[in-house]
mmCIF file of C-alpha atoms and ligand atoms in Angstrom:
data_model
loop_
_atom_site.group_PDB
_atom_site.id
_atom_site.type_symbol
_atom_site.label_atom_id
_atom_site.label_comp_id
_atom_site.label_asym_id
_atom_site.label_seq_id
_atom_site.Cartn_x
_atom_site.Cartn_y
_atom_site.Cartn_z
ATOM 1 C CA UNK A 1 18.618 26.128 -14.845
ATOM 2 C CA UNK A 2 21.725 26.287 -17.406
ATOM 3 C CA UNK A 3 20.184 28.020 -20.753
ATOM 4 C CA UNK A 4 20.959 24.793 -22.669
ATOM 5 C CA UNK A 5 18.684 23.265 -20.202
ATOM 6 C CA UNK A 6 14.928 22.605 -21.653
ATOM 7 C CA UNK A 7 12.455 22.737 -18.976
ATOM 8 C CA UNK A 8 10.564 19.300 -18.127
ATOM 9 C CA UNK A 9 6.901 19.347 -19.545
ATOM 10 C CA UNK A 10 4.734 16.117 -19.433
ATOM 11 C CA UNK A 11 4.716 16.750 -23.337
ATOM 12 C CA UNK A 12 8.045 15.282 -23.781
ATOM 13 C CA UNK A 13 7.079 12.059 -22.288
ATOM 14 C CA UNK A 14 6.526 8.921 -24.092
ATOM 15 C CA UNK A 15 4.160 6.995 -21.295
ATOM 16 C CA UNK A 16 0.887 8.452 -19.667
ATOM 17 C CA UNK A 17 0.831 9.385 -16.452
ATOM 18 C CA UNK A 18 -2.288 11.236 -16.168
ATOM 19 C CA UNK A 19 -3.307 9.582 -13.283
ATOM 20 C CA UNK A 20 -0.031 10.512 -10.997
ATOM 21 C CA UNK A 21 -0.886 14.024 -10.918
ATOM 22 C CA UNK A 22 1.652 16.722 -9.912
ATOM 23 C CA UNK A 23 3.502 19.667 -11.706
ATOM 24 C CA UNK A 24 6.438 20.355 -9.467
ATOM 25 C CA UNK A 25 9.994 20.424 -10.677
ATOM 26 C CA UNK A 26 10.805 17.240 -8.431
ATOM 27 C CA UNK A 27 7.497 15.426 -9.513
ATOM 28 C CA UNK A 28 8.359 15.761 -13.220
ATOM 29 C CA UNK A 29 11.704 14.597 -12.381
ATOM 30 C CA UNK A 30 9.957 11.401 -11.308
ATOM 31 C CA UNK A 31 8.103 11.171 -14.651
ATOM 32 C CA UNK A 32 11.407 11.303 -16.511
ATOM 33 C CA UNK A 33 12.562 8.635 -14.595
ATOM 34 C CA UNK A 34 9.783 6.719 -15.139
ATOM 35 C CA UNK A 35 9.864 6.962 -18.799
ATOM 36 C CA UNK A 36 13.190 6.292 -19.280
ATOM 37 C CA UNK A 37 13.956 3.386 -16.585
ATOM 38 C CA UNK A 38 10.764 1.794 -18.123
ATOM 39 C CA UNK A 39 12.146 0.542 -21.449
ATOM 40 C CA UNK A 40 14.960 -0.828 -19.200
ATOM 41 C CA UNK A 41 15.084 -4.822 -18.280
ATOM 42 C CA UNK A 42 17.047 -3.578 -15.256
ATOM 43 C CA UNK A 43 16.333 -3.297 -11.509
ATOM 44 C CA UNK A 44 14.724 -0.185 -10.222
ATOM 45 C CA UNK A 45 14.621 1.070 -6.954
ATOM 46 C CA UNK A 46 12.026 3.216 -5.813
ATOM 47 C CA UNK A 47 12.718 4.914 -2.211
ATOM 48 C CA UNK A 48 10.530 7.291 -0.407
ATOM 49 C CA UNK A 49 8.298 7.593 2.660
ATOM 50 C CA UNK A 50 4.963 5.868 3.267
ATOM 51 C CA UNK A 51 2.312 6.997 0.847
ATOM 52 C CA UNK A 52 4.609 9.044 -1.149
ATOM 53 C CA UNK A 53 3.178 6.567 -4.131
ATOM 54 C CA UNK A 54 5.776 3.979 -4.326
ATOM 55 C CA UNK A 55 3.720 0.848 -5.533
ATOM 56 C CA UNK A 56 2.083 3.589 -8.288
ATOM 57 C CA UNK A 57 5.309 4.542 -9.642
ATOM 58 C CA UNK A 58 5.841 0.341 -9.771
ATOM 59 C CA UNK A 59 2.765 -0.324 -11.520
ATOM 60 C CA UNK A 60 4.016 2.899 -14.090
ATOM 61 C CA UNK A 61 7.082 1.150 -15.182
ATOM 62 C CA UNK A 62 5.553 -2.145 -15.576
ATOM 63 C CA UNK A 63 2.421 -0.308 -17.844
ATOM 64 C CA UNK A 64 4.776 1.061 -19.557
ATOM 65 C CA UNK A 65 7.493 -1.340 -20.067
ATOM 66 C CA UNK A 66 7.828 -3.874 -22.605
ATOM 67 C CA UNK A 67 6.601 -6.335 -20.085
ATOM 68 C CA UNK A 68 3.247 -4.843 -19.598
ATOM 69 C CA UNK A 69 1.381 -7.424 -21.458
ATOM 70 C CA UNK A 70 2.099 -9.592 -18.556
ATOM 71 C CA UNK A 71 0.816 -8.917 -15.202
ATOM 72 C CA UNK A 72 2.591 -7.269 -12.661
ATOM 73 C CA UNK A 73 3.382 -9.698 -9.265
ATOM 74 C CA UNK A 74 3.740 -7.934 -5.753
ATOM 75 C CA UNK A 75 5.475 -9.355 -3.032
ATOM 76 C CA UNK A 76 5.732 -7.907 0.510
ATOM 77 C CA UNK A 77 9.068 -8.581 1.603
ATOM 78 C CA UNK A 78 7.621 -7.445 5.068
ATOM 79 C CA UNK A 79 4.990 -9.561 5.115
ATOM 80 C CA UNK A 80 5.844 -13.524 4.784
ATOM 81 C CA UNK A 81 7.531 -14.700 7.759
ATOM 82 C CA UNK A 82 11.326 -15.472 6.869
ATOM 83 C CA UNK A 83 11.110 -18.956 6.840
ATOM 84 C CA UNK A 84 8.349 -19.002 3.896
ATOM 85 C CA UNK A 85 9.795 -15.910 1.663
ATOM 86 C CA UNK A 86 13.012 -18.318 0.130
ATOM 87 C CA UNK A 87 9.911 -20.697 -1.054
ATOM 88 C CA UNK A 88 7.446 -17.907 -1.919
ATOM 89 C CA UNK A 89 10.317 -16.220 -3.982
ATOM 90 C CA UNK A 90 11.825 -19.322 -5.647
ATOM 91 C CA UNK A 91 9.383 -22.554 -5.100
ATOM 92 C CA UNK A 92 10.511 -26.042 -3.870
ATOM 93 C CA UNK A 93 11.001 -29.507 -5.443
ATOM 94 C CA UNK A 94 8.677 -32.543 -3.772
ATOM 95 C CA UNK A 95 10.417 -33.639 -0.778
ATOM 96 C CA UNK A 96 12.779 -30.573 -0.379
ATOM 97 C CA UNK A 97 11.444 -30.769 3.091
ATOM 98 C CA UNK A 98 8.854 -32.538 5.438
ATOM 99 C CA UNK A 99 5.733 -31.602 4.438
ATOM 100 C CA UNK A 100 6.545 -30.926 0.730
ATOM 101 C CA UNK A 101 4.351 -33.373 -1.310
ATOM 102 C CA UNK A 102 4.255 -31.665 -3.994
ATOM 103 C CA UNK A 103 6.547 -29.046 -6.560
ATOM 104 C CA UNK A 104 5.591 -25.617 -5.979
ATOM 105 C CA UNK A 105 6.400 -22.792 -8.557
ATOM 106 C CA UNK A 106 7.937 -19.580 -6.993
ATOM 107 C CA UNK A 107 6.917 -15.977 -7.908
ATOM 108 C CA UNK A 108 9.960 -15.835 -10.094
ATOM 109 C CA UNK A 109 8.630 -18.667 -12.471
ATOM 110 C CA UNK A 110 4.769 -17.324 -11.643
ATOM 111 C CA UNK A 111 5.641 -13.769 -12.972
ATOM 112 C CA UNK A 112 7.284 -15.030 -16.329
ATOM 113 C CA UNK A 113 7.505 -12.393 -19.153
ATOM 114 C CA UNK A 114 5.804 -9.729 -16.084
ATOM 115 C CA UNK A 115 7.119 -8.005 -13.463
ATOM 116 C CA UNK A 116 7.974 -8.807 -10.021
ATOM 117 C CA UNK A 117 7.509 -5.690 -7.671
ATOM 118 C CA UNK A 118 9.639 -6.732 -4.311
ATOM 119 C CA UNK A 119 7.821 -4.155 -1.662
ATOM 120 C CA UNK A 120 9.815 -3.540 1.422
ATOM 121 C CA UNK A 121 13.118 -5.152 0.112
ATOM 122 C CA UNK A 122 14.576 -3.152 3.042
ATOM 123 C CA UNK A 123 12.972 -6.130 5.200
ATOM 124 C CA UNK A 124 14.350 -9.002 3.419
ATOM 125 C CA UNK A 125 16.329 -11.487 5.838
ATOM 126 C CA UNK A 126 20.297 -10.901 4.935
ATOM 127 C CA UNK A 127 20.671 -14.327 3.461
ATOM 128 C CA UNK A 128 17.763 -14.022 1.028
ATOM 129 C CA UNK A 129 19.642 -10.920 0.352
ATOM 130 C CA UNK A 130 22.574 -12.857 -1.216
ATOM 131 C CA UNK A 131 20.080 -15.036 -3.251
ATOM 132 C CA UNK A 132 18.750 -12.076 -4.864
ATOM 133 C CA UNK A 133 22.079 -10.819 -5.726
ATOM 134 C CA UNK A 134 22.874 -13.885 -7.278
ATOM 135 C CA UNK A 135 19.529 -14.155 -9.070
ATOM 136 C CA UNK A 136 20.172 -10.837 -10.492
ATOM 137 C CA UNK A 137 23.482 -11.770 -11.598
ATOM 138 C CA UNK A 138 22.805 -14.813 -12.960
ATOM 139 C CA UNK A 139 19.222 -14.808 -14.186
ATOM 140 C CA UNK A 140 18.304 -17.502 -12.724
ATOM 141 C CA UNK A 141 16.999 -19.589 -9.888
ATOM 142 C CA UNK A 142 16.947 -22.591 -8.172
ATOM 143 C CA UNK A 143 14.060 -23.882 -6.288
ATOM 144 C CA UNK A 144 14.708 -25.228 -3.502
ATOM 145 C CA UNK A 145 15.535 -28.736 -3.146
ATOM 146 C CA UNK A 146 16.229 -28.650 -6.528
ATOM 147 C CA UNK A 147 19.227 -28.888 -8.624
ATOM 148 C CA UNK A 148 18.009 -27.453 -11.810
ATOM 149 C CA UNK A 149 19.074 -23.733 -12.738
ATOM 150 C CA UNK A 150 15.873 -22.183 -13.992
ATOM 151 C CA UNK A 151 15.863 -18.743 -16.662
ATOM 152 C CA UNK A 152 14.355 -15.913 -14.878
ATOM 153 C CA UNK A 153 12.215 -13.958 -17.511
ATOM 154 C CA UNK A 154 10.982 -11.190 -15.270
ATOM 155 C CA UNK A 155 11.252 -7.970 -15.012
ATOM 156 C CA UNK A 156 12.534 -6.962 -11.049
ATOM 157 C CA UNK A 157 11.338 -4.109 -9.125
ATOM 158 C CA UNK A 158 12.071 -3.263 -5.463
ATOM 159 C CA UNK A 159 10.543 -0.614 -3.152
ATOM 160 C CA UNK A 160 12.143 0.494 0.734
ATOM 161 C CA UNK A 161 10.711 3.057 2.934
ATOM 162 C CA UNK A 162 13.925 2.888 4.892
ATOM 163 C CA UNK A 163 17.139 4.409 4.220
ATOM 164 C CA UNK A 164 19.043 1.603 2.722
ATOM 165 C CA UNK A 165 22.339 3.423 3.655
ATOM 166 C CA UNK A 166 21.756 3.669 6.990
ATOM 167 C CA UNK A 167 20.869 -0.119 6.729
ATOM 168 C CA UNK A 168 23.816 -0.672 4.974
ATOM 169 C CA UNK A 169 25.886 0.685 7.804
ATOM 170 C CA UNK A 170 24.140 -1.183 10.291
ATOM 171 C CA UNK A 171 25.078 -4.607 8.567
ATOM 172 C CA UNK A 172 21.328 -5.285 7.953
ATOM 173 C CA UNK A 173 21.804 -4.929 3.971
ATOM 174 C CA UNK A 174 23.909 -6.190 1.757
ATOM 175 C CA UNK A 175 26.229 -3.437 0.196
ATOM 176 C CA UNK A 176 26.892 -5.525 -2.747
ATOM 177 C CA UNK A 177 22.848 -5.370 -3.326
ATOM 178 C CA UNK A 178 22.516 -2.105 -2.607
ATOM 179 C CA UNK A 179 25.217 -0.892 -4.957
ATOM 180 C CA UNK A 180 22.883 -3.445 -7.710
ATOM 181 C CA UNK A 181 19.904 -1.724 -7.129
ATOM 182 C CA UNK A 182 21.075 1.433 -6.627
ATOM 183 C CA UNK A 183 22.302 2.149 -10.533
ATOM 184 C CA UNK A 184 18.744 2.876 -11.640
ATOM 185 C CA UNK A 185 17.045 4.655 -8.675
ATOM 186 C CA UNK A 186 13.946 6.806 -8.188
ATOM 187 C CA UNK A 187 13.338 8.418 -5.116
ATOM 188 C CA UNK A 188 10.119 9.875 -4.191
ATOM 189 C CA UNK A 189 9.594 13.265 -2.367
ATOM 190 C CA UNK A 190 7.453 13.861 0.579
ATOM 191 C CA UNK A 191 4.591 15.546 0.252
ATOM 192 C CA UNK A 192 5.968 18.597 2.173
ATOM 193 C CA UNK A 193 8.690 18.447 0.053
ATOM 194 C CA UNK A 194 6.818 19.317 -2.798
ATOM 195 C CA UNK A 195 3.754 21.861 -1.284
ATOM 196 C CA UNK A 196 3.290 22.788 -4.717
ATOM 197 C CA UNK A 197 1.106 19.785 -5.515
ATOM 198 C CA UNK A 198 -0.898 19.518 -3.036
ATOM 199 C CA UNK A 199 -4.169 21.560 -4.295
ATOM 200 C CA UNK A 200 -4.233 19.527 -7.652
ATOM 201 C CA UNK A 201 -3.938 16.375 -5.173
ATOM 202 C CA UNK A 202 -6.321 17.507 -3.357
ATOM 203 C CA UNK A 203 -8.855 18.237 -6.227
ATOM 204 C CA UNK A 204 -7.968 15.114 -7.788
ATOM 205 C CA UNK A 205 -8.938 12.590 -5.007
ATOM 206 C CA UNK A 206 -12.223 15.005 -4.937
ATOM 207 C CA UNK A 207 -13.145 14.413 -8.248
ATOM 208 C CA UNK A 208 -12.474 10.037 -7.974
ATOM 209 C CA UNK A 209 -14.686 10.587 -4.552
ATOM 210 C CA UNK A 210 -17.689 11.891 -7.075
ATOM 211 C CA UNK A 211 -17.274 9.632 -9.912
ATOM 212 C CA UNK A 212 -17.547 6.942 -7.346
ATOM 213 C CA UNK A 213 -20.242 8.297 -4.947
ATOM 214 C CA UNK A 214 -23.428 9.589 -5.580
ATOM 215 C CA UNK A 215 -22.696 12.445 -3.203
ATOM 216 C CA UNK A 216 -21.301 15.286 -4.901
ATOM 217 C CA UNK A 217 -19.140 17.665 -3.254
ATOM 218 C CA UNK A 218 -17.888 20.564 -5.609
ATOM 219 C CA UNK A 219 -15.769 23.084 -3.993
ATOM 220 C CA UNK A 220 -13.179 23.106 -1.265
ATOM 221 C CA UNK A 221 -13.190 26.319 1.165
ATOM 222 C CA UNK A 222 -10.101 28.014 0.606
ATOM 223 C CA UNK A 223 -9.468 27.638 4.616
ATOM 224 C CA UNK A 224 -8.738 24.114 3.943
ATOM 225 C CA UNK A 225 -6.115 24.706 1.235
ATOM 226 C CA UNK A 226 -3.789 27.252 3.729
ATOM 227 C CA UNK A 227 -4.822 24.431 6.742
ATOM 228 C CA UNK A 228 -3.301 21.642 4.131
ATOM 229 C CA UNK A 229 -0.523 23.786 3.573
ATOM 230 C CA UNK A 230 0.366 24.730 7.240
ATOM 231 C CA UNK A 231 0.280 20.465 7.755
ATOM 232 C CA UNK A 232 3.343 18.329 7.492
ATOM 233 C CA UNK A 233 1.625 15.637 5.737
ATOM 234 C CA UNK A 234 3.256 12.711 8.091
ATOM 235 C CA UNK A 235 1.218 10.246 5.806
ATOM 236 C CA UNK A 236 2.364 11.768 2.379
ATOM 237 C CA UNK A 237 -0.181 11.325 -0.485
ATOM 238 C CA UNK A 238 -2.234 8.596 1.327
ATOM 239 C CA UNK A 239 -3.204 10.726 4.165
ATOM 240 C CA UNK A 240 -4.560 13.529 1.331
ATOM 241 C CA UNK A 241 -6.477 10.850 -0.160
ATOM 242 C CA UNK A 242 -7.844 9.248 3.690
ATOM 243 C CA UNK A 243 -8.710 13.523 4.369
ATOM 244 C CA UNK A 244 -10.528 13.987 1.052
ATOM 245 C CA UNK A 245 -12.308 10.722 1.277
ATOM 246 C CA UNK A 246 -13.350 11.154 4.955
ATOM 247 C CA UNK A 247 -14.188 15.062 4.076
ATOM 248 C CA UNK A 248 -16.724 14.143 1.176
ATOM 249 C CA UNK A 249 -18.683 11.807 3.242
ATOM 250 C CA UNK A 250 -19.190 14.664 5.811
ATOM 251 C CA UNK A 251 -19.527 17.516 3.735
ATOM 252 C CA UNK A 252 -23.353 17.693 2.989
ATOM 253 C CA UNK A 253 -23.787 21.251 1.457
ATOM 254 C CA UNK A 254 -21.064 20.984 -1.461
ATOM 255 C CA UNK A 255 -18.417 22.215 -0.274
ATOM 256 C CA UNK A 256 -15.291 20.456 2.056
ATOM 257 C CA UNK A 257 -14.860 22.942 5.390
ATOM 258 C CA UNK A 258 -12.414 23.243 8.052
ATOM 259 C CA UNK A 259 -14.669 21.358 10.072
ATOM 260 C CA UNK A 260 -14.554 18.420 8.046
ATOM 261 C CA UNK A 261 -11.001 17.917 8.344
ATOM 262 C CA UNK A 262 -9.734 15.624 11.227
ATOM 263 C CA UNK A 263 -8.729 17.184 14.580
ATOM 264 C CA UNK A 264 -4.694 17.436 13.862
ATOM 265 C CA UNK A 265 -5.290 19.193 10.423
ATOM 266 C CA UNK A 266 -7.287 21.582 12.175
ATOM 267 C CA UNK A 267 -4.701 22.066 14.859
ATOM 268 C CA UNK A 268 -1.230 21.437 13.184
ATOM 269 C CA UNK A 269 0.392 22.748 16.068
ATOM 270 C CA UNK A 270 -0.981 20.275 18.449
ATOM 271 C CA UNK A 271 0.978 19.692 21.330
ATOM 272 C CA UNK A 272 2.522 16.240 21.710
ATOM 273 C CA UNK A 273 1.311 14.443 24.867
ATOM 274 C CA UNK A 274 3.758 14.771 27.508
ATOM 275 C CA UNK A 275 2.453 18.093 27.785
ATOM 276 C CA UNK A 276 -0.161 16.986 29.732
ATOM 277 C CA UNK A 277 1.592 15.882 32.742
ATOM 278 C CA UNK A 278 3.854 18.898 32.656
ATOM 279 C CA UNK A 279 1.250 21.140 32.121
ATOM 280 C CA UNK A 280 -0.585 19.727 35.283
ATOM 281 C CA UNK A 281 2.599 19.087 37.495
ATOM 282 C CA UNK A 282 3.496 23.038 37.152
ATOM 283 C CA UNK A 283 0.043 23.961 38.000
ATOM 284 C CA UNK A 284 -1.724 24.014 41.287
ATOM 285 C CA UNK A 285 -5.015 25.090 40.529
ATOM 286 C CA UNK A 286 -7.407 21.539 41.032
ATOM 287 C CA UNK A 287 -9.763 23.114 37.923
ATOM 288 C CA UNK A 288 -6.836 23.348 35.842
ATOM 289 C CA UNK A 289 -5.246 20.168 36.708
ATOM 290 C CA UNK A 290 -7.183 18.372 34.163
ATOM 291 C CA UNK A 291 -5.678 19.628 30.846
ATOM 292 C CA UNK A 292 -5.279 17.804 27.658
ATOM 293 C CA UNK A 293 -3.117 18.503 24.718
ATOM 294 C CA UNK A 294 -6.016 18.232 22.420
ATOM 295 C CA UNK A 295 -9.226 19.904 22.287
ATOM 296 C CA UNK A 296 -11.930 17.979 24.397
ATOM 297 C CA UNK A 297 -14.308 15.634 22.133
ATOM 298 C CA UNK A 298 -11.180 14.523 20.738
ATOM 299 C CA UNK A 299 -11.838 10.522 20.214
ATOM 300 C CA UNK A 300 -9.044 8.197 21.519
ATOM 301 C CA UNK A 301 -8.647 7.172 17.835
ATOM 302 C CA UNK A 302 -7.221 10.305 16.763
ATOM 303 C CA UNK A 303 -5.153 11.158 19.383
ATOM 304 C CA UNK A 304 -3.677 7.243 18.472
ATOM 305 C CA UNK A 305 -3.471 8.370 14.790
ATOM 306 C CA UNK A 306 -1.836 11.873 15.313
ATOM 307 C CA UNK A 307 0.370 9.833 17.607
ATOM 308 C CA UNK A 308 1.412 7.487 15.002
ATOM 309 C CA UNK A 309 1.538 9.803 12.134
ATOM 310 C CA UNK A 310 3.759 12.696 14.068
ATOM 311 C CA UNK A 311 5.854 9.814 15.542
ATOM 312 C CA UNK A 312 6.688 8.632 11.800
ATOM 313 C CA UNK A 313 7.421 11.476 10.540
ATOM 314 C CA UNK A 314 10.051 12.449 13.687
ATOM 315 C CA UNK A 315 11.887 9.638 12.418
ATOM 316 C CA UNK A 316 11.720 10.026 8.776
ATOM 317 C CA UNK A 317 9.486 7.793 7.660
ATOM 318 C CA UNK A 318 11.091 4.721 9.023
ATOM 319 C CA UNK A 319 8.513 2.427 10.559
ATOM 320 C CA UNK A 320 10.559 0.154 12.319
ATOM 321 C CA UNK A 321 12.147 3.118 13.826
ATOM 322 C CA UNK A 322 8.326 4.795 14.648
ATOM 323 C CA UNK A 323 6.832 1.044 15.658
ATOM 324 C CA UNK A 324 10.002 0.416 18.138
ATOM 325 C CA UNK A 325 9.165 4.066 19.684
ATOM 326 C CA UNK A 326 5.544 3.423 19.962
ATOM 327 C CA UNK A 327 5.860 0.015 21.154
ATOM 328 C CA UNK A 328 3.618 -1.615 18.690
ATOM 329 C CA UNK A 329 5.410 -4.416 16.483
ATOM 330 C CA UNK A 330 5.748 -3.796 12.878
ATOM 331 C CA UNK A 331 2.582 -5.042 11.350
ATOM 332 C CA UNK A 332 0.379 -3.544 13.856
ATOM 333 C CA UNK A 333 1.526 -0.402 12.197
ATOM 334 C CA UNK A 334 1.325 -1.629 8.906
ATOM 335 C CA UNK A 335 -2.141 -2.657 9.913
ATOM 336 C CA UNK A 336 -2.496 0.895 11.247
ATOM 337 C CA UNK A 337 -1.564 3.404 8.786
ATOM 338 C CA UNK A 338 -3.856 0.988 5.797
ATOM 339 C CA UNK A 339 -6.875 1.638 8.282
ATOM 340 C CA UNK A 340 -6.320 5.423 7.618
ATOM 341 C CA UNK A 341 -6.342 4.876 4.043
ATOM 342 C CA UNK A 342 -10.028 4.138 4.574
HETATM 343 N N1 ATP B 401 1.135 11.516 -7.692
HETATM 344 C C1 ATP B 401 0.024 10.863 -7.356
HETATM 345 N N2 ATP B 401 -1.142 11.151 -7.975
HETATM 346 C C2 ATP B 401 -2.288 10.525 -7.631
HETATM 347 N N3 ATP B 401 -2.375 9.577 -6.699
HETATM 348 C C3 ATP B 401 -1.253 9.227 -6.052
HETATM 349 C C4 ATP B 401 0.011 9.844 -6.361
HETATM 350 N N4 ATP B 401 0.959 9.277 -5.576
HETATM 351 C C5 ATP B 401 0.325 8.363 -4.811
HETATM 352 N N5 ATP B 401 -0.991 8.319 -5.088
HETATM 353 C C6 ATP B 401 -2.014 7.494 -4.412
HETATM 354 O O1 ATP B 401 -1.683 7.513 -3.023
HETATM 355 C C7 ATP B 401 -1.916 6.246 -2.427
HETATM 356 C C8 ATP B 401 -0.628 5.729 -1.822
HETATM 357 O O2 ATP B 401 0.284 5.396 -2.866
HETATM 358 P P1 ATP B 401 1.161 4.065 -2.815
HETATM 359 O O3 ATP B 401 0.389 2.926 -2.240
HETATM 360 O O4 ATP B 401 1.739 3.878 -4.164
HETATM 361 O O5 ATP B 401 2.272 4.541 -1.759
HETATM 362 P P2 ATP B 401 3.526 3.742 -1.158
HETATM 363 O O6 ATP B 401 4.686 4.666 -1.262
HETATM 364 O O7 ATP B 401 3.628 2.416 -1.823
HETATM 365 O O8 ATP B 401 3.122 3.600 0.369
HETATM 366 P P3 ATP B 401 3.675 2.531 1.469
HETATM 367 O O9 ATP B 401 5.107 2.877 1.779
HETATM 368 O O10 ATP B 401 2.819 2.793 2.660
HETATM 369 O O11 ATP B 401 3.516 1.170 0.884
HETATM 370 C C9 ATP B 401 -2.461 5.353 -3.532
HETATM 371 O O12 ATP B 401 -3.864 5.354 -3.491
HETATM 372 C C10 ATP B 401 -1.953 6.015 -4.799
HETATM 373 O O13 ATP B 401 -2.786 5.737 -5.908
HETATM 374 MG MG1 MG B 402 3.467 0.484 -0.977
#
């Protein structure tokens, strides 16, 4: 750090962020962005893997913005089928098309004076793309069907787990957005990325599990802490909160235990599955023939999680990447990884 350089404390903050807990360099980097971007009417971008806390930081500059008085609308990009979104986003007139009886107000309109959190912008179909743009521009909209030009009074977030560069370069994002969205920008480490955190995390989610249970679990064995630090966290901040939760409703002597953690946090260095067959091919012995990669009693939902999980984070977080490689469309991973949230 240059000497003229003050260190970042959450005392020098104007918002509170009690609640996104973390004292890392590159965490508290992310509260200064917050604080700052928040007074902002502009469009922020907020890029990082799944679970890394995208929607929190969202809901963060909208609390603290000078739109919080309004609520804050979230739309997943990924979510409404294409031919829907242009209607969701911006509303029709009566009779824009068959089956349009009556005027329908868009999110744009429906979020006045609030904020508009576009989740998975990464996902939105190339020619809603240039409507944004133009929305942004403009500040304004046009429902469709309609002639009108409409004043936008929302504030616009936007949220991609995918590497809008790489999407750029594949023609499946506009540049011209990207550049838009790109001015204010907040990118959020992986959990591995920032190790540091974890324990507070980890004692964090602990403490919500008792002040929402009756169970009270009080200590975590310090076996756990070097097993969550030997783990590469695939899931990011959600999985810590899935292990916590899960560990609390098993741990029934006050304290969370190695054996209370699932099966690939126990055995980080699992081998991935091919192993199997290779291991068997190469050996001739008919007792030995039967090997698995994981430890027997394993259930066939956990070998599908650490599946999922180690596939996503081999290719960086990006799920359409980890759903084409698993060959599972996009929503049934969606659907997936918010079951392990549970
Ligand atoms: N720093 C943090 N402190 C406390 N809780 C956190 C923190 N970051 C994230 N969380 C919690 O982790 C969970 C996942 O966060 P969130 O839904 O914001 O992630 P996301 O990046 O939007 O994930 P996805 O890409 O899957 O949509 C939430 O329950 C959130 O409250
Ligand atoms: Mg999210």
């Amino acid at each position: 750090m240059a000497p003229s350089e003050t260190p970042l404390s959450r005392e020098k903050l104007h918002g509170n962020y009690d609640h996104i807990v973390g004292e890392s360099t590159v965490h508290l980097e992310v509260l200064k962005s917050i604080d700052t971007f928040a007074k902002s009417s502009k469009i922020v971008l907020i890029s990082g893997e799944t679970g890394t806390g995208k929607e929190l930081v969202a809901r963060a500059l909208h609390a603290e913005s000078p739109y919080a008085m309004s609520p804050m609308v979230v739309v997943n990009c990924a979510g409404i089928a294409e031919n829907l979104i242009e209607n969701e986003l911006f509303g029709h007139e009566k009779g824009a098309f068959t089956g349009a009886d009556q005027r329908h107000i868009g999110l744009f309109e429906t979020a006045f004076g609030g904020t508009l959190f576009l989740d998975e912008i990464g996902e939105l179909p190339v020619r809603l793309q240039s409507k944004l743009l133009r929305v942004l521009q403009e500040n304004e909209i046009r429902r469709v069907g309609g002639t009108a030009q409409i004043p936008v009074s929302v504030r616009v977030l936007a949220a991609t787990n995918i590497d809008l560069i790489k999407a750029v370069e594949a023609n499946r994002f506009r540049r011209d957005l990207y550049e838009r969205l790109k001015s204010l920008h907040i990118h959020l480490p992986a959990l591995r990325e920032r190790r540091e955190d974890i324990s507070a995390l980890a004692k964090y989610f602990l403490a919500k599990e008792n002040n929402c249970s009756s169970q009270k679990v009080v200590d975590i064995n310090p076996e756990v802490f070097s097993l969550f630090d030997a783990y590469s966290w695939p899931g990011n901040i959600r999985e810590i909160e899935g292990v916590i939760g899960r560990a609390v409703l098993l741990a029934e002597d006050g304290e969370i235990l190695p054996h209370h953690l699932p099966q690939d946090l126990q055995m980080p260095q699992v081998h991935p599955l091919p192993l199997a067959d290779e291991t068997a091919a190469a050996n001739p012995n008919a007792a030995e023939r039967f090997v698995l990669p994981f430890p027997i009693g394993t259930t066939l939902k956990e070998i599908e999680k650490s599946a999922i999980l180690t596939t996503l984070a081999r290719e960086d977080g990006n799920r359409s990447k980890t759903a084409k490689s698993l060959g599972i469309d996009r929503r049934t991973l969606h659907n997936k990884l918010r079951d392990y949230n549970a």
